Amino acid sequence: MADAPGATIQLENLTKRYPGNPAPAVDCVNMDIKAGELVVFVGPSGCGKTTTMKMINRLIEPTSGRIRIDGEDVTGIDPVRLRRKIGYAIQASGLFPHMTVAQNISLVPRMTGWPKRRIAERVEEMLDLVGLDPGEFQGRYPRQLSGGQQQRVGVARALAADPPVLLMDEPFGAVDPITRDHLQDELIRLQHELHKTIVFVTHDFDEAIKLGDRIAVLRERSHIAQFDTPEAILTNPADDFVSGFVGAGAALKRLNLTRVRDVGVVDFPTATVDDPLQTIFDRLRRGTTNEVLLLDRHQRPYKWLRRGDLMRAEGSLARAGTLVHDTVTRDATLRDALEAVLIDNAGRVPVTGRRGRYEGVVDMETLMNSVHELLEEDRLDAVEHQHLLEEQRAQQVLEEQEGTTDAPEELA
Amino acid sequence: MSGVRPEAADPDALPGRDGAPGPPPRAAARPARRVTWRKLLLRPCFLLVLLLATWLWFRGAGLDSVARNSIADGNVWLRLRQHVVLTVVSTFFVLIIAIPLGILLTRRRLRPAAPAVVAVANVGQATPAIGLLALLVIWMGIGMQAALVGIVVYAVLPVLANTVAGLRAIDPTLVEAARGIGMSAAGVLRRVELPLAVPLILAGVRTALVLNVGTATLAYFGGGGGLGDLIASGITNQRMPVLVLGSVLTVALALLVDWLASLAELLLRPRGLEAS
Ligand SMILES: Nc1ncnc2c1ncn2[C@@H]1O[C@H](COP(=O)(O)OP(=O)(O)OP(=O)(O)O)[C@@H](O)[C@H]1O
Ligand SMILES: [Mg+2]
C-alpha cells in the first residue's frame, strides 16, 4: 500500500487564552508548513509549544484564529474526524496498558473501519517500520517493553492509519541519551520513506537541529523568534534571544549538518603490507608528504609510515610507524571527522567505504577550508533569504492595503 | 466510609506480599495467576467443612417441637432462597445505580457535583441500617420491596466511591492520548477509562455484595424474609440450634459470595495490568 504523503498546515492568527488568565498563552501565531516537511517547535519551557501544537488537532480549542490543513479550514469540523487524520505521539508513549502492542497500534484503523485482514497486515508492517520484530512484540503488553520500545510502538500507533500529518510532543523526552539518538535516527529514516508533514515539539535545540527541515524558535506566548532552516538559524540567528538559545558553539553545531561526502576526500600515497620494502621506500622518497598510509591485506588502513620510520625499525614493517587510531565513513558528520583529525597526530583521518576499505583521507586543511566555505555560503544564503522575506512582507502590506479598499467587510 | 476499600483494588501491588520482592515483569504474569488460583481453592474447601460440621452437629442436637417447627416445610431452604434473591437483586440495583452515577460524576461537567453526591451516599451508609429499614417500612409498607430499597441505599456508597476513585486514578495523559488519536468521548470511556477502572470498581462490588448478604438478614424486620427469619426465631424462641443454623448459613453465604466476587475480579481484570 502506498503511504499518503504529507499535507500543508497553515496557522492563521492562532490565539489561545486560558480561562482566568488575561494574557494569552499563544498569541497570534502565523505559520506556513509545507507538505512533507518536518518542522520543529523549540523554545523555553512554558512558551506555548504544546499549546500551539495541540490546537492543530484541537485537543485545545483555539480562542481565535484559523487552522488549515491542505487548504481546508478545520477550525470548525468535528474534532474526532479531524484527529483520525492526524497522528499523535507524546512523551512516555501514551500506550494503553491494558492493550497489547498489536491492539494499541490497530486502534485507529479499527475505529475507521478497516477490514480485519488489512489491519493485521498493517500492524506487522508498522512494527517492521519502527524496527521491532512483529512476531516477538505483537502480543506483549506495554509494561513488558523497555522505554525505547514503548516509544517506537507509540510512533507506530501514530502512523498506523497513514495520516498525512503527524504531531509529536517531546516524544523522546523520557528515554536515555543513547536510545534517544537511535530513535532520532529512526525518525529521520522513516521520514525519508514516508514524507509526512511532521510537527515536532522539543526543548532540546540539538534535537531540533538534527531533525528539523525547518525550526521555529519560539519565545514567550509562542511568538516566533525565527522560523528557518537549521543552517540559517545557526549561522544567522535573528536576534539575541535566538543566539542565546542556539547557545555557544554554533559553528561547531554547524559541523553536525554536513557529511564527509560533501567535502573533498583526497587521495594519499598508500602501500600495502604485501608490497616489497623497496617499493615502499621508493614511494616514501617520491611522495611530497614524506609519508604513506600502509594498508593491510584487506585494503583497510593500518599504519602511518614516515620516512625514517623504516630505518629506525631496521627494516621491520611490523615495528615501524604508528597505528591508525580512527577512521570515518563518508556518512560521518564533519564534527566526527574533525574530532578524529584532532586526536590523530598525523593531522588527517582515513575515509573508509564498505568493509572498512580505504577510499581516501580528509585532512585538517580540507576541513578548515570547507567549514569556512560553508559558513560563508550560509551567510550569503541568509542575507538573500532576509531580502526575500522583506520583499514578501512589503508585498503583503501592499496587498492588505489594497484589500482594505476592496473588501472592508473582511476585516470587520 | 467503612465499606470503601480501594486498597483492595490491587492486592498484588502490596510490596512483599508473596514473599519474593518483584520478580522480573515478563515472568510475573503467569505465576502470579497460578498462585492466586491455588489460594482460591482454599475457600470452597473451608466452606464445605463448615457446612458439613454444622449439619452433623445439628443432627446430633436434640430438637423439640418448637425448634422443629421453625425448620419445617422446607423453611430453611425457603429462607436461604429469599436471602439469595435479596442479595442478588439488591446488588443488581446497586450496580445499575452506582456505576453510571460514578461515571457521570467524573465527566467534566458534573465533576463539581461529586463531593455532594458522595456525601449523600455517605449519609445513606452512616444511618444505622435497621433505622433506615424501619423508616422505609413506615413509608412503603411491609414486604420485600422496602427491604430491597434499604439494602440498596446502604450499599451504593462503596461501589459509587470506588467507581469515582477508579476513574479519577487514571493517568490524564492516557485519556488525552486517547482523545488525541481520535476516540470519541464514548470511545474513550468504553475502551480506555472503564477497562482501566475495572479493578477498583470490582473491589467496590465485592464489598457491596458482602455488605448486602449482611444487611439482608435485617430484611426480616420489614417482613422481607431471608435468613434473618431463622436467626430471629432462634432468638425469640430461645432455640440455640436454629439460631446457629441461621448464623452459619449467613456466614457461609457471605464467604461464598465473596469468593465468587474474587473469582470475577481475577477473570475480569484486564490483562496487562497485573502489577509486576
Ligand atoms: N490547561 C491550562 N490552563 C491554564 N494555563 C495553561 C494550561 N496549559 C498550559 N497553560 C499555560 O500556558 C503556557 C504555555 O504552556 P505549554 O504547555 O504550551 O508550554 P510548553 O512550551 O509546552 O512548555 P514545556 O516545554 O514545559 O512543555 C504556560 O504558561 C502554562 O502555564
Ligand atoms: Mg510542552
Short mmCIF file of N, CA and C and ligand atoms in Angstrom, two decimals, chain A residues 16-21 23-26 43-54 60 91 169-170 201-203 218 221-222, ligand 1:
data_model
loop_
_atom_site.label_atom_id
_atom_site.label_comp_id
_atom_site.label_asym_id
_atom_site.label_seq_id
_atom_site.Cartn_x
_atom_site.Cartn_y
_atom_site.Cartn_z
N LYS A 16 -4.60 31.50 21.83
CA LYS A 16 -5.27 30.77 22.90
C LYS A 16 -5.15 31.54 24.21
N ARG A 17 -6.30 31.81 24.80
CA ARG A 17 -6.35 32.39 26.14
C ARG A 17 -6.92 31.33 27.06
N TYR A 18 -6.19 30.97 28.11
CA TYR A 18 -6.76 30.05 29.08
C TYR A 18 -7.66 30.84 30.02
N PRO A 19 -8.76 30.20 30.46
CA PRO A 19 -9.65 30.92 31.37
C PRO A 19 -8.89 31.36 32.63
N GLY A 20 -9.23 32.53 33.11
CA GLY A 20 -8.61 33.01 34.35
C GLY A 20 -7.24 33.62 34.14
N ASN A 21 -6.84 33.76 32.89
CA ASN A 21 -5.54 34.38 32.63
C ASN A 21 -5.69 35.35 31.45
N ALA A 23 -3.58 37.25 29.97
CA ALA A 23 -2.52 37.19 28.96
C ALA A 23 -2.66 35.89 28.17
N PRO A 24 -2.64 35.96 26.84
CA PRO A 24 -2.78 34.73 26.05
C PRO A 24 -1.55 33.84 26.21
N ALA A 25 -1.79 32.51 26.21
CA ALA A 25 -0.68 31.56 26.26
C ALA A 25 -0.04 31.45 24.89
N VAL A 26 -0.87 31.59 23.86
CA VAL A 26 -0.38 31.63 22.48
C VAL A 26 -0.99 32.86 21.85
N GLY A 43 11.79 25.95 22.11
CA GLY A 43 11.69 27.17 22.89
C GLY A 43 11.72 26.83 24.36
N PRO A 44 11.85 27.84 25.20
CA PRO A 44 11.96 27.56 26.64
C PRO A 44 10.66 26.99 27.20
N SER A 45 10.75 26.38 28.37
CA SER A 45 9.58 25.77 28.99
C SER A 45 8.49 26.81 29.23
N GLY A 46 7.27 26.41 28.92
CA GLY A 46 6.15 27.30 29.18
C GLY A 46 5.92 28.35 28.11
N CYS A 47 6.62 28.26 26.99
CA CYS A 47 6.48 29.30 25.97
C CYS A 47 5.28 29.03 25.08
N GLY A 48 4.65 27.87 25.24
CA GLY A 48 3.42 27.64 24.48
C GLY A 48 3.58 26.67 23.32
N LYS A 49 4.65 25.90 23.30
CA LYS A 49 4.86 24.93 22.21
C LYS A 49 3.73 23.90 22.18
N THR A 50 3.50 23.28 23.35
CA THR A 50 2.48 22.24 23.42
C THR A 50 1.10 22.80 23.08
N THR A 51 0.81 23.96 23.64
CA THR A 51 -0.49 24.56 23.38
C THR A 51 -0.68 24.80 21.88
N THR A 52 0.35 25.36 21.24
CA THR A 52 0.24 25.62 19.80
C THR A 52 0.01 24.31 19.05
N MET A 53 0.76 23.28 19.42
CA MET A 53 0.63 22.02 18.70
C MET A 53 -0.73 21.38 18.92
N LYS A 54 -1.21 21.41 20.17
CA LYS A 54 -2.50 20.76 20.45
C LYS A 54 -3.66 21.50 19.80
N ILE A 60 -6.79 21.23 22.17
CA ILE A 60 -7.07 22.51 22.80
C ILE A 60 -7.76 23.36 21.74
N GLN A 91 5.13 12.20 24.81
CA GLN A 91 6.18 11.74 25.72
C GLN A 91 5.69 10.52 26.50
N ASP A 169 4.89 15.41 20.52
CA ASP A 169 5.21 16.32 21.63
C ASP A 169 6.29 15.70 22.50
N GLU A 170 7.50 16.17 22.36
CA GLU A 170 8.65 15.63 23.10
C GLU A 170 8.61 14.11 23.17
N VAL A 201 7.69 18.81 18.74
CA VAL A 201 7.97 19.76 19.81
C VAL A 201 9.13 19.25 20.66
N THR A 202 10.06 20.12 20.97
CA THR A 202 11.15 19.73 21.87
C THR A 202 11.68 20.98 22.55
N HIS A 203 12.42 20.81 23.66
CA HIS A 203 13.13 21.98 24.14
C HIS A 203 14.63 21.77 24.03
N LEU A 218 10.60 29.51 19.33
CA LEU A 218 9.50 30.25 19.92
C LEU A 218 9.96 30.92 21.21
N ARG A 221 4.71 33.22 24.87
CA ARG A 221 3.44 33.32 24.15
C ARG A 221 3.54 32.83 22.72
N SER A 222 4.49 31.96 22.50
CA SER A 222 4.60 31.32 21.20
C SER A 222 4.92 32.31 20.07
N1 LIG C 1 -4.79 23.96 30.95
C1 LIG C 1 -4.16 25.12 31.18
N2 LIG C 1 -4.77 26.09 31.91
C2 LIG C 1 -4.17 27.28 32.13
N3 LIG C 1 -2.93 27.59 31.69
C3 LIG C 1 -2.27 26.68 30.98
C4 LIG C 1 -2.84 25.39 30.67
N4 LIG C 1 -1.96 24.68 29.95
C5 LIG C 1 -0.88 25.48 29.78
N5 LIG C 1 -1.06 26.67 30.40
C6 LIG C 1 -0.11 27.79 30.40
O1 LIG C 1 0.18 28.13 29.06
C7 LIG C 1 1.55 28.39 28.88
C8 LIG C 1 2.11 27.52 27.77
O2 LIG C 1 2.06 26.16 28.17
P1 LIG C 1 2.58 24.97 27.25
O3 LIG C 1 2.24 23.71 27.91
O4 LIG C 1 2.09 25.18 25.87
O5 LIG C 1 4.15 25.23 27.29
P2 LIG C 1 5.32 24.39 26.60
O6 LIG C 1 6.03 25.34 25.71
O7 LIG C 1 4.80 23.15 26.02
O8 LIG C 1 6.25 24.09 27.84
P3 LIG C 1 7.09 22.76 28.18
O9 LIG C 1 8.34 22.84 27.37
O10 LIG C 1 7.37 22.93 29.64
O11 LIG C 1 6.25 21.58 27.87
C9 LIG C 1 2.21 28.16 30.22
O12 LIG C 1 2.47 29.40 30.82
C10 LIG C 1 1.20 27.38 31.01
O13 LIG C 1 1.26 27.75 32.35
#
